[in-house]
Coordinates of C-alpha atoms in Angstrom, one line a residue:
M1 CA 31.9 4.7 9.3
A2 CA 31.0 1.0 9.8
S3 CA 27.9 -0.2 8.0
S4 CA 26.1 -0.8 11.4
D5 CA 26.9 2.7 12.5
A6 CA 25.7 4.1 9.1
R7 CA 22.4 2.1 9.5
A8 CA 21.9 3.5 13.0
E9 CA 22.6 7.0 11.8
N10 CA 20.1 6.7 9.0
V11 CA 17.4 5.3 11.3
Y12 CA 18.0 8.3 13.6
M13 CA 17.8 10.8 10.7
A14 CA 14.7 9.1 9.3
K15 CA 13.0 9.6 12.6
V16 CA 14.1 13.2 12.7
A17 CA 12.8 13.8 9.1
E18 CA 9.5 12.1 10.1
Q19 CA 9.0 14.5 13.0
A20 CA 9.8 17.4 10.7
E21 CA 7.3 16.0 8.2
R22 CA 10.0 15.9 5.5
F23 CA 8.9 12.6 4.1
E24 CA 10.9 12.7 0.8
E25 CA 14.1 13.1 2.9
M26 CA 12.9 10.5 5.3
L27 CA 12.6 8.1 2.4
E28 CA 16.2 8.9 1.3
F29 CA 17.5 8.1 4.8
V30 CA 15.7 4.9 5.1
E31 CA 16.8 3.8 1.6
K32 CA 20.4 4.5 2.5
G33 CA 20.2 2.3 5.5
A34 CA 18.4 -0.4 3.5
T35 CA 21.1 -0.3 0.9
A36 CA 23.8 -0.7 3.5
A37 CA 21.9 -3.6 5.0
S38 CA 21.5 -5.4 1.6
S39 CA 25.1 -4.8 0.7
D40 CA 26.1 -6.7 3.8
G41 CA 23.5 -9.4 3.1
K42 CA 21.5 -8.5 6.1
D43 CA 17.8 -8.2 6.6
L44 CA 16.0 -5.0 7.7
T45 CA 15.0 -4.8 11.3
A46 CA 11.3 -4.4 12.2
E47 CA 12.0 -0.7 13.1
E48 CA 13.6 -0.1 9.6
R49 CA 10.7 -1.8 7.9
H50 CA 8.2 0.4 9.8
L51 CA 10.1 3.5 8.9
L52 CA 10.2 2.5 5.3
S53 CA 6.5 1.9 5.3
V54 CA 5.8 5.3 6.9
A55 CA 8.0 7.0 4.4
Y56 CA 6.4 5.3 1.4
K57 CA 2.8 5.9 2.6
N58 CA 3.4 9.6 3.1
V59 CA 5.3 10.2 -0.2
V60 CA 2.7 8.4 -2.2
G61 CA -0.3 9.0 -0.1
S62 CA -0.5 12.8 -0.6
R63 CA -0.4 12.3 -4.3
R64 CA -3.1 9.6 -4.3
A65 CA -5.3 11.9 -2.2
A66 CA -4.7 14.7 -4.7
W67 CA -5.6 12.5 -7.6
R68 CA -8.9 11.4 -6.0
I69 CA -9.9 15.0 -5.3
L70 CA -9.1 16.0 -8.9
M71 CA -11.0 13.0 -10.3
S72 CA -14.1 14.1 -8.2
I73 CA -13.8 17.7 -9.4
E74 CA -13.4 16.6 -13.0
R75 CA -16.5 14.4 -12.9
S76 CA -18.5 17.3 -11.3
E77 CA -17.5 19.7 -14.1
E78 CA -18.4 17.0 -16.7
K79 CA -21.9 16.7 -15.1
R80 CA -22.3 20.4 -15.4
C81 CA -21.2 20.2 -19.1
N82 CA -18.3 22.5 -18.4
S83 CA -15.9 21.0 -20.9
H84 CA -13.3 23.8 -20.6
R85 CA -12.9 23.4 -16.8
A86 CA -13.1 19.6 -17.1
G87 CA -10.2 19.7 -19.6
T88 CA -8.2 22.0 -17.4
I89 CA -8.6 19.6 -14.4
E90 CA -7.8 16.7 -16.7
D91 CA -4.4 18.3 -17.5
Y92 CA -3.7 18.9 -13.8
R93 CA -4.7 15.3 -13.0
S94 CA -2.2 14.1 -15.7
R95 CA 0.5 15.9 -13.9
I96 CA -0.3 14.1 -10.6
E97 CA -0.3 10.8 -12.5
S98 CA 3.1 11.5 -13.9
E99 CA 4.4 12.2 -10.4
L100 CA 2.8 9.0 -9.1
S101 CA 4.3 7.0 -12.0
S102 CA 7.7 8.4 -11.1
V103 CA 7.5 7.9 -7.4
C104 CA 6.0 4.4 -7.6
G105 CA 8.5 3.4 -10.2
R106 CA 11.4 4.5 -8.0
I107 CA 10.0 2.5 -5.1
L108 CA 9.3 -0.6 -7.2
R109 CA 12.9 -0.5 -8.6
F110 CA 14.3 -0.3 -5.0
L111 CA 12.1 -3.2 -3.8
D112 CA 13.2 -5.4 -6.8
S113 CA 16.9 -4.5 -6.6
H114 CA 17.5 -4.4 -2.9
L115 CA 14.8 -5.3 -0.5
I116 CA 13.1 -8.4 -1.9
P117 CA 16.4 -10.2 -2.9
S118 CA 18.0 -9.6 0.5
A119 CA 14.9 -10.4 2.6
A120 CA 15.6 -13.5 4.7
A121 CA 12.9 -13.6 7.4
P122 CA 9.3 -14.6 6.3
E123 CA 8.1 -11.3 7.8
S124 CA 10.4 -9.3 5.6
K125 CA 9.6 -11.3 2.5
V126 CA 5.9 -10.9 3.0
C127 CA 6.2 -7.2 3.9
F128 CA 8.2 -6.3 0.8
L129 CA 6.2 -8.4 -1.6
K130 CA 3.1 -6.7 -0.1
M131 CA 4.7 -3.3 -0.7
K132 CA 5.4 -4.3 -4.3
G133 CA 1.8 -5.3 -4.7
D134 CA 0.6 -2.1 -3.1
H135 CA 2.6 0.3 -5.3
L136 CA 1.6 -1.6 -8.4
R137 CA -2.0 -1.3 -7.3
Y138 CA -1.6 2.4 -7.0
L139 CA -0.5 2.6 -10.6
A140 CA -3.4 0.4 -11.6
E141 CA -5.8 3.0 -10.2
F142 CA -5.1 5.4 -13.1
K143 CA -3.3 3.4 -15.8
T144 CA -5.4 2.5 -18.9
G145 CA -5.3 0.0 -21.8
T146 CA -2.4 -2.5 -22.1
D147 CA -0.4 -0.6 -19.5
R148 CA -3.1 -1.2 -16.9
K149 CA -3.5 -4.9 -17.9
E150 CA 0.2 -5.5 -17.3
V151 CA 0.2 -3.6 -14.0
V152 CA -2.8 -5.5 -12.8
E153 CA -1.2 -8.9 -13.7
N154 CA 2.0 -7.9 -11.9
T155 CA 0.0 -6.7 -8.8
L156 CA -1.8 -10.1 -8.6
T157 CA 1.5 -12.0 -8.9
A158 CA 3.1 -9.9 -6.1
Y159 CA 0.2 -10.3 -3.7
K160 CA -0.2 -14.1 -4.5
S161 CA 3.6 -14.6 -3.8
A162 CA 3.3 -12.7 -0.5
Q163 CA 0.2 -14.7 0.4
E164 CA 1.9 -18.1 -0.3
I165 CA 4.7 -17.2 2.1
A166 CA 2.3 -15.7 4.7
V167 CA 0.1 -18.8 4.8
A168 CA 3.0 -21.1 5.1
K169 CA 5.2 -19.2 7.5
L170 CA 3.2 -16.6 9.5
P171 CA 0.6 -17.1 12.2
T172 CA -3.0 -16.2 11.2
T173 CA -3.0 -13.3 13.6
H174 CA 0.4 -11.9 12.5
P175 CA -0.2 -8.2 11.7
I176 CA 1.7 -8.4 8.4
R177 CA -0.3 -11.4 7.3
L178 CA -3.5 -9.6 8.2
G179 CA -2.4 -6.4 6.5
L180 CA -1.6 -8.3 3.3
A181 CA -5.1 -9.8 3.4
L182 CA -6.6 -6.3 3.9
N183 CA -4.8 -4.8 0.9
F184 CA -5.3 -7.9 -1.3
C185 CA -9.1 -7.5 -0.6
V186 CA -9.0 -3.9 -1.7
F187 CA -7.2 -4.9 -4.9
Y188 CA -9.9 -7.5 -5.7
Y189 CA -12.7 -5.0 -4.9
E190 CA -11.4 -1.8 -6.4
I191 CA -9.1 -2.9 -9.2
M192 CA -10.4 -6.3 -10.3
G193 CA -14.0 -5.4 -9.7
S194 CA -14.5 -8.8 -7.9
P195 CA -16.5 -8.1 -4.8
D196 CA -17.2 -11.7 -4.2
Q197 CA -13.5 -12.6 -4.1
A198 CA -12.7 -9.5 -1.9
C199 CA -15.4 -10.5 0.6
A200 CA -14.4 -14.1 0.6
L201 CA -10.7 -13.3 1.3
A202 CA -11.6 -10.9 4.1
N203 CA -14.0 -13.4 5.7
Q204 CA -11.4 -16.1 5.5
A205 CA -8.7 -14.0 7.1
L206 CA -11.0 -13.0 9.9
S207 CA -12.3 -16.5 10.4
E208 CA -8.7 -17.9 10.7
A209 CA -7.6 -15.1 13.0
N210 CA -10.6 -15.5 15.2
M211 CA -10.0 -19.3 15.5
T212 CA -6.5 -18.6 16.8
G213 CA -7.2 -15.4 18.8
T214 CA -5.0 -12.4 19.3
E215 CA -3.9 -13.2 22.8
T216 CA -0.4 -14.5 22.0
P217 CA 2.3 -11.8 21.8
D218 CA 4.9 -13.9 19.9
H219 CA 4.3 -12.1 16.6
G220 CA 3.7 -8.5 17.7
P221 CA 1.3 -6.4 19.7
P222 CA -2.2 -7.9 19.9
K223 CA -3.5 -4.4 19.4
E224 CA -2.0 -4.1 16.0
S225 CA -3.6 -7.3 14.8
S226 CA -6.9 -6.2 16.3
V227 CA -6.8 -2.9 14.5
V228 CA -6.3 -4.6 11.1
M229 CA -9.1 -7.1 11.8
Q230 CA -11.4 -4.2 12.6
L231 CA -10.5 -2.6 9.2
L232 CA -11.3 -5.8 7.5
R233 CA -14.7 -5.9 9.2
H234 CA -15.4 -2.3 8.3
N235 CA -14.6 -2.9 4.7
L236 CA -17.0 -5.9 4.6
A237 CA -19.8 -3.8 6.1
V238 CA -19.3 -0.9 3.7
W239 CA -19.0 -3.2 0.7
A240 CA -22.2 -5.0 1.6
T241 CA -24.0 -1.7 1.7
E242 CA -22.5 -0.6 -1.6
L243 CA -23.5 -3.8 -3.3
Q244 CA -27.1 -3.3 -2.2
D245 CA -27.1 0.3 -3.6
D246 CA -25.6 0.4 -7.1
D247 CA -26.2 4.1 -7.4
E248 CA -24.1 5.0 -4.3
E249 CA -20.7 6.4 -5.1
G250 CA -18.0 4.0 -3.6
R251 CA -16.2 5.1 -0.5
V252 CA -12.4 4.8 -0.4
P253 CA -11.8 1.5 1.4
D254 CA -9.6 1.1 4.5
E255 CA -6.2 -0.2 3.7
E256 CA -2.9 -0.5 5.5

């Protein structure tokens, strides 16, 4: 089978797996197609990038959600001074963390070995470097000590590399550029504990996009850009409230 046929077949099967909500297998199909593309020195299409993003989000997202729930339950048991149950939940949480480390590690290795080196278009470069930053950020959510320090440094490097290309090559209203700004803000707020930097970056992205407007369709559907801009505004509003009330437990921020 020719590589172009193999890519088309994997795109089709990835869509089928998505409909069947078999996201682990969806990821396998998308990665097979991406491997064929990189072997031929070709970039992924916008459709392939979208499918890859959907697969990654669903494979990792369910585990991140489970981890947050377990953290909340563990804290509740600690407040009740129920050390036995808190310890049991901690063991369960460690299992989820091992799964997250494994899945994110696999994704990061694939990004470094195939997707980032073969990316040619600015959209692809920014997209894959953003993905790298995202999955390193997910690890930073639960890593501790020197492991966390290293992951945080690598996350910052990936996001900054993506930002440099986005600022130089992509319009201010490009949805990938806006999505990068959104997730970079979350990194500053949630991981770095730097609300001022998070809010400054969000305001800058919104200001630049508003100056340009979202009426031009050259870089994707205006609706997609508008949705991300709304998420940026929502995070800013919520963060402003949280900063005024230190006792309020932080809400999970909007991200792409």
